[in-house]
Structure formats: structure tokens, C-alpha cells
Short mmCIF file of C-alpha atoms in Angstrom, two decimals:
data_model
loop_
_atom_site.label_atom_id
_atom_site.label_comp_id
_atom_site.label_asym_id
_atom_site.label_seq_id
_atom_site.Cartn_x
_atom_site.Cartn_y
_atom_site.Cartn_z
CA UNK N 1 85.92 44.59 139.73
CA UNK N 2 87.27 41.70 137.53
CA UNK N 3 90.22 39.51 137.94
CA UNK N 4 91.30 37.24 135.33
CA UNK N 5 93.88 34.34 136.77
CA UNK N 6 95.48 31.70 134.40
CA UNK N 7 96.22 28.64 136.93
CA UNK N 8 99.56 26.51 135.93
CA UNK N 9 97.52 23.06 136.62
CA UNK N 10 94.11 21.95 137.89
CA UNK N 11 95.47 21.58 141.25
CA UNK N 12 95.73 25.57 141.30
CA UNK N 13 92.75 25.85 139.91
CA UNK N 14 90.95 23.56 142.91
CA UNK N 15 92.51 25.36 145.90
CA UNK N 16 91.69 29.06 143.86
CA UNK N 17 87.96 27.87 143.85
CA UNK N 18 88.31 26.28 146.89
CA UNK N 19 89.35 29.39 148.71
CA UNK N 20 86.96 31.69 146.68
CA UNK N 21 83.89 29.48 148.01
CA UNK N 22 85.48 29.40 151.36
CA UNK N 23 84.83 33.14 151.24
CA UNK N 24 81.49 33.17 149.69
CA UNK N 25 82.55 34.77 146.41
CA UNK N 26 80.59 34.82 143.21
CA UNK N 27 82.75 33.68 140.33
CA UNK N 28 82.62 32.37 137.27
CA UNK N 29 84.53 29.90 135.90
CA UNK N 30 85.25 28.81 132.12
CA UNK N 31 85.32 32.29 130.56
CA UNK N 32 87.39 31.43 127.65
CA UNK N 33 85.39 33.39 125.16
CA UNK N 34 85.65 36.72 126.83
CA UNK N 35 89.20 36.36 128.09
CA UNK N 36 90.35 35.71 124.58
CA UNK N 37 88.34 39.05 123.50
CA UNK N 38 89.80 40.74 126.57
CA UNK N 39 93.44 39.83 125.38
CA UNK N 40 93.08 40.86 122.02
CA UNK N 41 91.50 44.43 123.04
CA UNK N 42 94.20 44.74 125.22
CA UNK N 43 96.52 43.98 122.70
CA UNK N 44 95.43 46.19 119.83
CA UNK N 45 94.91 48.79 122.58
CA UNK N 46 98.66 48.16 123.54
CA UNK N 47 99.86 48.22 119.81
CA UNK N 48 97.68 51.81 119.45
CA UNK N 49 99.67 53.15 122.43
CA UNK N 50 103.32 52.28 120.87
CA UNK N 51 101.73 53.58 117.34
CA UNK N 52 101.01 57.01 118.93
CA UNK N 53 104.50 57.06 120.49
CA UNK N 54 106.63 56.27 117.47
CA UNK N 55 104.42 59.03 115.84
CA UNK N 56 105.36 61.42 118.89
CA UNK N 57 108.73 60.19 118.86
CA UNK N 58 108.92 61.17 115.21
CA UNK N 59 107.39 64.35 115.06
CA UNK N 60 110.31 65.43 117.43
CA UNK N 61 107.95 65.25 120.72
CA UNK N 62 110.32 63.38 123.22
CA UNK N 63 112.57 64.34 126.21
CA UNK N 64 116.14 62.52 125.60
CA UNK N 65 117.42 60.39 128.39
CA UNK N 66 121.04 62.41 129.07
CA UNK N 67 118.16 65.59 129.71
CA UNK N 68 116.30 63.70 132.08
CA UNK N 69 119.32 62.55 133.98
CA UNK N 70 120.18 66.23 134.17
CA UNK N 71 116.97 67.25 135.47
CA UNK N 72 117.20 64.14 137.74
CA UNK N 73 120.83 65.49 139.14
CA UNK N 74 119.54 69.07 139.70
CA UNK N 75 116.41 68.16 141.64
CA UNK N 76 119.06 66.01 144.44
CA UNK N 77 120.99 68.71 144.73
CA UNK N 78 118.12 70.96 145.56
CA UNK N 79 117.06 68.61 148.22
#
């Protein structure tokens, strides 16, 4: 598994690594490079998502929100 964390100030960052050691964690520290990569697959992963949507949305594939309230409404009463 891999956590990225963004600490506010260095003071953060010293009781993070401070704690992480405490537990005998392997970490590395400094990863600049491959965060920003991370972030900007993300991103154009993110962007490719709302593409594909607007398409759907578009093409007429969606489920309006008064339907969906409907649905919502039917399924309480059931209960």
C-alpha cells in the first residue's frame, strides 16, 4: 500500500516521521518527482472520467434526479 501525506509545516512533518519510526515503518521521504506524476495521472484520469460522462450524458444515457427521488420514495414505502 501507498500513502501520500502533504504536511502543513515541518513541525508535522517531524512528529509524522517521528511516529512512523516509532513504529518501525519503512518510508520514504522526499518523493516529489513521483507525487507530481501521481497527481497529474490522477488528474487526466479524473478529466477522462467527466469526458465519458458528458458523452453518456449526451447520448441520452442518464437517470434524471425527480426519477430517482421517485424510485427513492417507493423503496420507503415498501419497507
Amino acid at each position: 500500500m501507498s500513502v501520500l501525506v502533504n504536511t502543513q509545516n515541518e513541525q508535522e512533518e517531524k512528529v509524522l516521521l517521528a511516529f512512523l519510526d516509532s513504529l518501525r515503518y519503512n518510508y520514504r521521504s522526499d518523493v516529489e518527482d513521483e507525487a507530481k506524476q501521481i497527481t497529474e495521472a490522477f488528474l487526466d484520469q479524473y478529466n477522462k472520467e467527466i469526458d465519458d460522462a458528458d458523452r453518456e450524458i449526451e447520448s441520452g444515457n442518464y437517470v434524471r434526479h425527480q426519477d430517482v427521488e421517485q424510485l427513492f420514495q417507493k423503496r420507503r414505502k415498501a419497507l
